[in-house]
């Protein structure tokens, strides 16, 4: 008789993975997945918040690379007055070359680069006293997303913590989606689950709404049989004494992938949107088209119940060519972002959806080279719009030149604690035991800024 080699669950998964697609098996079988604890039944199912939530969903509009607030929405009269003089920390103070105007009943200042966003001035809640720890993009971006810049231990991302704490509203869709995430500045760490179970990681989409390897390569009934076989093996193995939990997250991901094959392509087909909607976002408008598609997808995903959506526009690291670069970048985000806010509002989605707009840190009011600005971690703004926050309110302030936060100072951990609170989660109670200690997004810090709560 022939001796048949023993077949492990992992080898079966590897053989079947081509039929399921969704995510590369190798990535799902990394150290983080092997360290994950055994998943509870329906681990992505809706969970009760710690207290009544002010927002059910979060959209993060990420300006990757550090958008210059000195040239967009952080007007400083003293900087204009002292233009050309030595700066307090060195360099030459350099006022923006762009024209400024006040908008709305709040009198918020915006430069001519953001005329469409400026129309939403009265709906914005400004956080103007933000600061962070490191002026290097990779560490700062990772800290913004995970709460820690420590490369020695990768932490779960904000979206993973939200999904872990709250689950998802739609079992046929991922609860956490990131669109067009940059491959650098931390890459997949920024939407990973680290030591949380793998099913809490973000699902990556391209700016055209494509999900790698999503489309089926086998008939639906065959895929269902394959998945049922693997899950049966998984249950049998899990019931055995001393059973390993290495691929539980993979099984959950395959199950979600099977469900997504029928739902996601249709959801992300923005061509079905009315022409006037696509025109409002600027989908057909050349340079703004790519980011406009992201904004439309963000609205559609949130409307469908996705808990956390991040969209990203890179290219803001203007150490030189600032003037031309800002015209290009702002031209690509102004109209689409304004349309997103208007569309969410018109559909009533801002009643339970919160939008965060900002970068990993700010830039200095001094010139770098002939036409640039260097990094600044000591003071910079972000804004919120939507559920749970007071519109037209400003919390915090920087000094007369916009260098250092001097009022209402908010560290990245304070921002995270505040976002979690708005979503109904106590940042001190949202913990996960790993390597013998309880971890949380805010580590041992974090203060909730309730002053902005509606």
Short mmCIF file of C-alpha atoms in Angstrom, two decimals:
data_model
loop_
_atom_site.label_atom_id
_atom_site.label_comp_id
_atom_site.label_asym_id
_atom_site.label_seq_id
_atom_site.Cartn_x
_atom_site.Cartn_y
_atom_site.Cartn_z
CA UNK A 1 0.00 0.00 0.00
CA UNK A 2 1.06 3.56 -0.61
CA UNK A 3 1.96 5.63 2.43
CA UNK A 4 0.16 8.94 2.25
CA UNK A 5 1.92 11.86 3.93
CA UNK A 6 0.13 13.53 6.81
CA UNK A 7 -1.62 16.74 5.88
CA UNK A 8 -1.54 19.68 8.25
CA UNK A 9 -4.28 22.27 8.53
CA UNK A 10 -1.84 24.89 7.32
CA UNK A 11 -1.00 22.99 4.14
CA UNK A 12 -4.70 22.57 3.36
CA UNK A 13 -5.22 26.29 3.90
CA UNK A 14 -2.35 27.07 1.59
CA UNK A 15 -3.77 24.83 -1.14
CA UNK A 16 -7.23 26.29 -0.81
CA UNK A 17 -6.17 29.91 -0.53
CA UNK A 18 -6.17 30.50 -4.27
CA UNK A 19 -9.90 29.86 -4.28
CA UNK A 20 -10.57 32.27 -1.47
CA UNK A 21 -8.23 35.16 -2.29
CA UNK A 22 -8.61 38.29 -0.12
CA UNK A 23 -5.21 38.45 1.58
CA UNK A 24 -1.89 36.74 1.02
CA UNK A 25 -1.71 33.68 3.24
CA UNK A 26 1.86 34.43 4.15
CA UNK A 27 0.88 37.74 5.69
CA UNK A 28 -1.91 36.17 7.66
CA UNK A 29 0.39 33.48 9.04
CA UNK A 30 2.93 35.95 10.42
CA UNK A 31 4.09 36.20 13.98
CA UNK A 32 1.12 38.36 14.90
CA UNK A 33 -1.44 35.78 13.76
CA UNK A 34 0.43 33.00 15.55
CA UNK A 35 0.38 35.03 18.76
CA UNK A 36 -3.36 35.71 18.58
CA UNK A 37 -5.64 34.19 21.13
CA UNK A 38 -8.41 31.83 20.16
CA UNK A 39 -11.21 33.84 18.55
CA UNK A 40 -14.57 34.02 20.28
CA UNK A 41 -17.73 33.14 18.35
CA UNK A 42 -18.48 35.92 15.86
CA UNK A 43 -15.53 38.03 17.04
CA UNK A 44 -16.48 40.78 14.58
CA UNK A 45 -20.09 40.92 15.72
CA UNK A 46 -21.41 44.18 17.20
CA UNK A 47 -20.38 44.77 20.80
CA UNK A 48 -21.82 47.11 23.38
CA UNK A 49 -19.73 50.23 24.04
CA UNK A 50 -18.53 51.04 27.55
CA UNK A 51 -20.99 53.96 27.64
CA UNK A 52 -23.40 55.56 25.15
CA UNK A 53 -21.46 56.47 22.02
CA UNK A 54 -21.69 59.87 20.43
CA UNK A 55 -20.45 58.45 17.10
CA UNK A 56 -20.84 55.01 15.55
CA UNK A 57 -18.34 55.37 12.73
CA UNK A 58 -15.10 57.24 12.07
CA UNK A 59 -13.60 58.48 8.81
CA UNK A 60 -9.97 59.63 8.93
CA UNK A 61 -8.91 61.89 6.05
CA UNK A 62 -5.15 61.53 6.28
CA UNK A 63 -2.88 64.15 4.70
CA UNK A 64 0.28 62.04 4.70
CA UNK A 65 3.58 63.94 4.73
CA UNK A 66 2.61 66.91 6.93
CA UNK A 67 0.41 69.49 5.24
CA UNK A 68 1.59 73.07 5.82
CA UNK A 69 -1.02 74.68 8.07
CA UNK A 70 0.77 78.02 7.76
CA UNK A 71 -0.35 78.17 4.14
CA UNK A 72 -3.82 76.67 4.46
CA UNK A 73 -5.84 77.20 7.67
CA UNK A 74 -3.61 78.58 10.44
CA UNK A 75 -3.34 82.31 9.80
CA UNK A 76 -1.00 84.21 12.15
CA UNK A 77 -1.07 88.04 11.85
CA UNK A 78 2.21 88.33 13.76
CA UNK A 79 3.92 86.09 11.24
CA UNK A 80 2.80 88.42 8.48
CA UNK A 81 4.02 91.44 10.46
CA UNK A 82 7.43 89.89 11.17
CA UNK A 83 7.94 88.32 7.76
CA UNK A 84 11.65 88.21 6.93
CA UNK A 85 12.85 88.57 10.52
CA UNK A 86 14.86 85.91 12.40
CA UNK A 87 12.67 83.23 13.94
CA UNK A 88 12.80 82.47 17.69
CA UNK A 89 14.34 79.06 17.04
CA UNK A 90 16.49 80.07 14.09
CA UNK A 91 15.73 80.51 10.43
CA UNK A 92 13.84 83.31 8.75
CA UNK A 93 10.16 83.85 9.48
CA UNK A 94 8.24 83.40 6.24
CA UNK A 95 4.59 84.33 5.88
CA UNK A 96 2.46 82.51 3.36
CA UNK A 97 2.38 83.90 -0.16
CA UNK A 98 -1.27 82.96 -0.52
CA UNK A 99 -4.23 85.25 0.13
CA UNK A 100 -6.37 84.72 3.24
CA UNK A 101 -10.03 85.28 4.07
CA UNK A 102 -12.35 84.74 7.03
CA UNK A 103 -15.39 82.50 6.60
CA UNK A 104 -18.67 81.80 8.35
CA UNK A 105 -20.01 83.03 11.63
CA UNK A 106 -16.89 81.74 13.37
CA UNK A 107 -14.64 83.94 11.25
CA UNK A 108 -12.25 81.05 10.63
CA UNK A 109 -9.30 81.85 8.41
CA UNK A 110 -8.59 79.88 5.23
CA UNK A 111 -6.17 80.58 2.43
CA UNK A 112 -7.24 80.81 -1.18
CA UNK A 113 -6.05 77.20 -1.61
CA UNK A 114 -9.12 75.78 0.18
CA UNK A 115 -12.19 77.74 -1.00
CA UNK A 116 -14.55 74.75 -0.87
CA UNK A 117 -13.51 73.44 2.53
CA UNK A 118 -13.78 76.99 3.85
CA UNK A 119 -17.53 76.89 3.23
CA UNK A 120 -17.78 74.29 6.02
CA UNK A 121 -16.02 76.54 8.55
CA UNK A 122 -18.97 76.68 10.93
CA UNK A 123 -19.30 72.89 11.08
CA UNK A 124 -15.66 72.31 12.03
CA UNK A 125 -14.31 71.61 15.51
CA UNK A 126 -10.68 72.69 15.62
CA UNK A 127 -7.94 71.09 17.69
CA UNK A 128 -5.15 73.66 17.45
CA UNK A 129 -2.82 72.56 20.25
CA UNK A 130 -1.67 69.17 19.00
CA UNK A 131 1.89 67.95 19.53
CA UNK A 132 3.75 64.66 19.10
CA UNK A 133 7.12 63.09 19.89
CA UNK A 134 9.26 62.61 16.80
CA UNK A 135 9.92 64.75 13.70
CA UNK A 136 10.61 61.74 11.46
CA UNK A 137 7.74 60.76 9.16
CA UNK A 138 7.86 56.96 9.64
CA UNK A 139 7.79 57.12 13.44
CA UNK A 140 5.26 59.97 13.56
CA UNK A 141 2.86 58.30 11.12
CA UNK A 142 3.10 55.02 13.03
CA UNK A 143 2.50 56.85 16.31
CA UNK A 144 -0.52 58.62 14.86
CA UNK A 145 -1.98 55.27 13.83
CA UNK A 146 -0.88 52.99 16.69
CA UNK A 147 -0.12 55.27 19.62
CA UNK A 148 3.54 54.29 19.74
CA UNK A 149 6.66 55.07 17.72
CA UNK A 150 8.58 52.24 19.40
CA UNK A 151 9.82 49.97 16.62
CA UNK A 152 10.78 47.26 19.12
CA UNK A 153 7.14 46.30 19.64
CA UNK A 154 4.53 46.85 16.95
CA UNK A 155 1.19 47.95 18.39
CA UNK A 156 -2.34 47.51 17.03
CA UNK A 157 -3.69 50.37 14.93
CA UNK A 158 -6.50 52.68 15.99
CA UNK A 159 -8.89 50.96 13.59
CA UNK A 160 -7.99 47.54 14.98
CA UNK A 161 -8.68 48.73 18.53
CA UNK A 162 -12.06 50.16 17.45
CA UNK A 163 -13.00 46.90 15.76
CA UNK A 164 -11.82 44.91 18.79
CA UNK A 165 -13.86 47.09 21.12
CA UNK A 166 -17.02 47.57 19.07
CA UNK A 167 -17.14 44.96 16.31
CA UNK A 168 -18.75 45.79 12.99
CA UNK A 169 -22.28 46.71 11.97
CA UNK A 170 -22.22 44.71 8.73
CA UNK A 171 -21.05 41.08 8.89
CA UNK A 172 -20.69 40.91 5.09
CA UNK A 173 -18.12 43.70 5.01
CA UNK A 174 -14.82 44.36 6.76
CA UNK A 175 -15.23 46.61 9.76
CA UNK A 176 -12.01 48.49 9.03
CA UNK A 177 -10.96 49.68 5.58
CA UNK A 178 -7.95 51.73 4.52
CA UNK A 179 -7.87 53.24 1.03
CA UNK A 180 -4.59 54.05 -0.72
CA UNK A 181 -2.33 53.64 2.34
CA UNK A 182 1.28 54.65 1.59
CA UNK A 183 3.73 51.73 1.35
CA UNK A 184 6.34 53.73 3.26
CA UNK A 185 6.12 55.53 6.61
CA UNK A 186 5.37 52.27 8.41
CA UNK A 187 3.38 50.62 5.64
CA UNK A 188 1.04 47.86 6.81
CA UNK A 189 1.86 48.54 10.46
CA UNK A 190 -0.46 51.55 10.22
CA UNK A 191 -3.50 49.35 9.58
CA UNK A 192 -2.34 46.13 11.21
CA UNK A 193 -3.66 44.32 14.26
CA UNK A 194 -0.21 43.47 15.73
CA UNK A 195 -0.82 41.17 18.70
CA UNK A 196 -4.62 41.47 18.47
CA UNK A 197 -6.24 38.59 16.55
CA UNK A 198 -5.69 38.93 12.81
CA UNK A 199 -9.34 39.51 11.95
CA UNK A 200 -9.14 42.99 13.50
CA UNK A 201 -6.60 44.26 10.94
CA UNK A 202 -7.59 46.73 8.22
CA UNK A 203 -8.57 45.73 4.70
CA UNK A 204 -6.52 47.57 2.08
CA UNK A 205 -8.13 49.01 -1.05
CA UNK A 206 -6.59 50.86 -3.96
CA UNK A 207 -7.84 54.32 -4.85
CA UNK A 208 -9.88 52.67 -7.61
CA UNK A 209 -11.66 50.47 -5.12
CA UNK A 210 -9.80 47.29 -5.98
CA UNK A 211 -9.21 44.67 -3.31
CA UNK A 212 -6.24 42.46 -4.23
CA UNK A 213 -7.20 38.84 -4.99
CA UNK A 214 -10.85 39.34 -4.12
CA UNK A 215 -12.44 37.93 -7.24
CA UNK A 216 -13.24 34.24 -7.13
CA UNK A 217 -11.21 31.74 -9.16
CA UNK A 218 -13.59 28.88 -8.37
CA UNK A 219 -17.35 28.43 -8.42
CA UNK A 220 -19.19 29.69 -5.36
CA UNK A 221 -20.50 26.26 -4.35
CA UNK A 222 -17.01 24.76 -4.60
CA UNK A 223 -15.56 27.56 -2.49
CA UNK A 224 -18.25 27.00 0.11
CA UNK A 225 -17.40 23.29 0.29
CA UNK A 226 -13.68 24.05 0.59
CA UNK A 227 -14.29 26.53 3.37
CA UNK A 228 -16.62 24.19 5.24
CA UNK A 229 -14.01 21.41 5.05
CA UNK A 230 -11.28 23.65 6.43
CA UNK A 231 -13.47 25.00 9.19
CA UNK A 232 -14.47 21.48 10.14
CA UNK A 233 -10.81 20.54 10.44
CA UNK A 234 -10.24 23.70 12.43
CA UNK A 235 -13.02 22.87 14.90
CA UNK A 236 -11.76 19.30 15.30
CA UNK A 237 -8.23 20.47 15.92
CA UNK A 238 -9.35 23.22 18.29
CA UNK A 239 -11.20 20.64 20.36
CA UNK A 240 -8.08 18.55 20.83
CA UNK A 241 -6.04 18.93 24.04
CA UNK A 242 -3.31 21.55 23.68
CA UNK A 243 -4.65 22.70 20.34
CA UNK A 244 -2.68 25.53 18.65
CA UNK A 245 -4.49 28.73 17.75
CA UNK A 246 -2.16 29.81 14.97
CA UNK A 247 -4.60 30.19 12.09
CA UNK A 248 -7.89 31.12 13.70
CA UNK A 249 -7.57 34.64 12.30
CA UNK A 250 -6.92 33.17 8.86
CA UNK A 251 -10.09 31.08 9.00
CA UNK A 252 -12.10 34.16 9.97
CA UNK A 253 -10.54 36.14 7.12
CA UNK A 254 -11.36 33.44 4.58
CA UNK A 255 -14.97 33.36 5.76
CA UNK A 256 -15.22 37.13 5.42
CA UNK A 257 -13.56 36.97 1.99
CA UNK A 258 -16.17 34.48 0.81
CA UNK A 259 -18.95 36.81 1.90
CA UNK A 260 -17.21 39.88 0.46
CA UNK A 261 -16.99 38.46 -3.05
CA UNK A 262 -20.67 39.13 -3.54
CA UNK A 263 -20.89 42.46 -1.70
CA UNK A 264 -17.72 44.50 -2.09
CA UNK A 265 -17.40 44.83 -5.90
CA UNK A 266 -20.90 46.28 -6.15
CA UNK A 267 -20.38 48.56 -3.16
CA UNK A 268 -17.15 49.97 -4.58
CA UNK A 269 -18.50 50.47 -8.10
CA UNK A 270 -18.90 54.23 -7.85
CA UNK A 271 -19.94 54.46 -11.51
CA UNK A 272 -23.46 53.72 -10.27
CA UNK A 273 -23.52 57.03 -8.44
CA UNK A 274 -25.62 59.77 -10.08
CA UNK A 275 -23.60 61.94 -12.44
CA UNK A 276 -24.25 65.06 -10.36
CA UNK A 277 -22.77 63.34 -7.29
CA UNK A 278 -19.60 62.34 -9.14
CA UNK A 279 -19.28 65.85 -10.52
CA UNK A 280 -19.72 67.36 -7.06
CA UNK A 281 -16.83 65.28 -5.74
CA UNK A 282 -14.71 66.00 -8.81
CA UNK A 283 -14.32 62.36 -9.87
CA UNK A 284 -14.18 63.45 -13.50
CA UNK A 285 -11.90 66.38 -12.76
CA UNK A 286 -8.37 65.36 -13.77
CA UNK A 287 -5.95 65.81 -10.83
CA UNK A 288 -8.70 65.67 -8.21
CA UNK A 289 -10.19 62.49 -9.62
CA UNK A 290 -8.12 59.93 -7.71
CA UNK A 291 -8.74 61.40 -4.27
CA UNK A 292 -12.34 62.17 -5.20
CA UNK A 293 -12.89 58.45 -5.78
CA UNK A 294 -11.54 57.78 -2.29
CA UNK A 295 -14.00 60.25 -0.81
CA UNK A 296 -16.95 58.66 -2.61
CA UNK A 297 -15.83 55.23 -1.41
CA UNK A 298 -15.51 56.54 2.15
CA UNK A 299 -19.11 57.72 2.09
CA UNK A 300 -20.38 54.47 0.56
CA UNK A 301 -18.44 52.29 3.02
CA UNK A 302 -19.57 54.30 6.03
CA UNK A 303 -23.15 54.29 4.81
CA UNK A 304 -22.93 50.48 4.55
CA UNK A 305 -21.84 50.19 8.18
CA UNK A 306 -18.04 50.00 8.03
CA UNK A 307 -16.82 51.08 11.46
CA UNK A 308 -13.58 52.84 10.48
CA UNK A 309 -12.52 54.10 7.06
CA UNK A 310 -9.24 55.85 6.34
CA UNK A 311 -8.51 57.61 3.08
CA UNK A 312 -5.12 59.07 2.28
CA UNK A 313 -3.57 61.74 0.10
CA UNK A 314 0.24 61.64 0.25
CA UNK A 315 2.75 64.15 -1.10
CA UNK A 316 2.69 66.94 1.52
CA UNK A 317 6.37 66.81 2.52
CA UNK A 318 7.32 70.16 1.01
CA UNK A 319 10.92 70.85 2.01
CA UNK A 320 11.14 72.62 -1.33
CA UNK A 321 8.84 73.64 -4.17
CA UNK A 322 6.25 74.56 -1.53
CA UNK A 323 4.23 77.05 -3.56
CA UNK A 324 3.68 74.85 -6.59
CA UNK A 325 3.34 71.71 -4.49
CA UNK A 326 0.59 73.17 -2.31
CA UNK A 327 -1.38 74.38 -5.31
CA UNK A 328 -1.30 70.83 -6.66
CA UNK A 329 -2.05 68.99 -3.40
CA UNK A 330 -4.74 71.37 -2.18
CA UNK A 331 -6.31 71.32 -5.61
CA UNK A 332 -6.61 67.55 -5.30
CA UNK A 333 -8.26 67.46 -1.84
CA UNK A 334 -10.25 70.69 -1.41
CA UNK A 335 -13.26 69.95 -3.59
CA UNK A 336 -13.53 66.20 -2.83
CA UNK A 337 -13.24 66.63 0.94
CA UNK A 338 -15.78 69.44 0.96
CA UNK A 339 -18.13 67.29 -1.14
CA UNK A 340 -17.68 64.40 1.29
CA UNK A 341 -18.71 66.59 4.22
CA UNK A 342 -21.68 67.98 2.30
CA UNK A 343 -22.79 64.53 1.13
CA UNK A 344 -22.52 63.00 4.60
CA UNK A 345 -24.54 65.89 5.97
CA UNK A 346 -27.23 65.72 3.29
CA UNK A 347 -27.74 62.00 3.96
CA UNK A 348 -27.93 62.46 7.71
CA UNK A 349 -24.76 60.43 8.21
CA UNK A 350 -23.01 63.14 10.21
CA UNK A 351 -25.51 62.41 12.98
CA UNK A 352 -23.55 59.25 13.82
CA UNK A 353 -20.36 59.54 11.75
CA UNK A 354 -17.29 61.51 12.82
CA UNK A 355 -14.71 62.85 10.34
CA UNK A 356 -11.10 63.62 11.33
CA UNK A 357 -8.83 65.60 8.97
CA UNK A 358 -5.11 66.07 9.52
CA UNK A 359 -1.45 65.07 9.28
CA UNK A 360 1.15 63.34 11.45
CA UNK A 361 2.69 66.69 12.48
CA UNK A 362 2.98 70.28 11.30
CA UNK A 363 5.54 72.50 9.64
CA UNK A 364 7.62 75.47 10.75
CA UNK A 365 6.79 79.11 9.95
CA UNK A 366 10.39 79.61 8.82
CA UNK A 367 11.70 78.99 5.35
CA UNK A 368 13.79 76.01 4.36
CA UNK A 369 15.90 76.64 1.31
CA UNK A 370 14.35 78.87 -1.30
CA UNK A 371 10.81 77.55 -1.12
CA UNK A 372 10.09 75.04 1.63
CA UNK A 373 9.20 74.44 5.27
CA UNK A 374 10.71 71.93 7.70
CA UNK A 375 8.92 69.61 10.15
CA UNK A 376 7.39 70.82 13.40
CA UNK A 377 6.11 68.50 16.16
CA UNK A 378 5.46 71.08 18.88
CA UNK A 379 2.23 72.63 17.59
CA UNK A 380 -0.18 71.96 14.72
CA UNK A 381 -3.94 71.70 14.03
CA UNK A 382 -6.50 69.09 12.98
CA UNK A 383 -10.24 69.42 12.63
CA UNK A 384 -13.27 67.24 13.34
CA UNK A 385 -16.72 67.36 11.76
CA UNK A 386 -19.83 65.43 12.67
CA UNK A 387 -21.18 63.25 15.41
CA UNK A 388 -20.51 64.11 19.02
CA UNK A 389 -18.52 67.32 18.66
CA UNK A 390 -19.46 70.99 18.98
CA UNK A 391 -19.43 72.71 15.58
CA UNK A 392 -17.63 76.02 15.32
CA UNK A 393 -15.57 75.43 18.46
CA UNK A 394 -11.79 75.80 18.73
CA UNK A 395 -9.84 73.98 21.42
CA UNK A 396 -6.20 74.86 21.98
CA UNK A 397 -3.85 77.34 20.35
CA UNK A 398 -0.26 77.79 19.27
CA UNK A 399 1.97 80.79 19.90
CA UNK A 400 1.99 83.95 17.80
CA UNK A 401 4.01 82.28 15.04
CA UNK A 402 2.32 78.88 15.11
CA UNK A 403 5.38 77.04 16.40
CA UNK A 404 4.43 75.66 19.81
CA UNK A 405 1.13 74.64 21.39
CA UNK A 406 0.55 76.95 24.36
CA UNK A 407 -3.13 76.40 25.18
CA UNK A 408 -5.22 73.24 25.23
CA UNK A 409 -2.21 71.08 24.49
CA UNK A 410 -3.16 67.66 23.10
CA UNK A 411 -0.64 64.88 22.69
CA UNK A 412 -1.34 62.08 20.21
CA UNK A 413 -2.44 59.91 23.14
CA UNK A 414 -4.99 62.58 24.14
CA UNK A 415 -6.33 62.60 20.59
CA UNK A 416 -6.71 58.81 20.69
CA UNK A 417 -8.37 58.85 24.11
CA UNK A 418 -10.81 61.49 22.88
CA UNK A 419 -11.67 59.62 19.67
CA UNK A 420 -12.27 56.41 21.60
CA UNK A 421 -14.52 58.26 24.06
CA UNK A 422 -16.57 59.72 21.22
CA UNK A 423 -17.04 56.15 19.97
CA UNK A 424 -18.20 55.02 23.40
CA UNK A 425 -14.97 53.40 24.59
CA UNK A 426 -13.01 54.08 27.77
CA UNK A 427 -9.36 54.11 26.71
CA UNK A 428 -8.29 52.83 30.13
CA UNK A 429 -10.67 49.85 29.96
CA UNK A 430 -10.01 48.91 26.32
CA UNK A 431 -7.15 46.50 27.02
CA UNK A 432 -5.66 43.29 25.64
CA UNK A 433 -3.32 41.00 27.52
CA UNK A 434 -0.14 40.13 25.63
CA UNK A 435 3.27 38.97 26.84
CA UNK A 436 2.14 39.09 30.44
CA UNK A 437 0.75 42.63 30.57
CA UNK A 438 -2.34 44.57 29.60
CA UNK A 439 -1.85 46.80 26.57
CA UNK A 440 -4.03 49.67 25.41
CA UNK A 441 -3.94 52.19 22.56
CA UNK A 442 -2.97 55.04 24.89
CA UNK A 443 -0.50 52.93 26.93
CA UNK A 444 -0.31 54.63 30.37
CA UNK A 445 -1.24 58.14 29.18
CA UNK A 446 -4.12 59.89 27.51
CA UNK A 447 -6.65 62.50 28.62
CA UNK A 448 -10.12 62.83 27.12
CA UNK A 449 -10.86 66.38 25.93
CA UNK A 450 -14.53 66.62 26.87
CA UNK A 451 -14.61 70.35 26.17
CA UNK A 452 -15.32 69.64 22.50
CA UNK A 453 -18.15 67.15 23.17
CA UNK A 454 -21.62 68.16 22.06
#
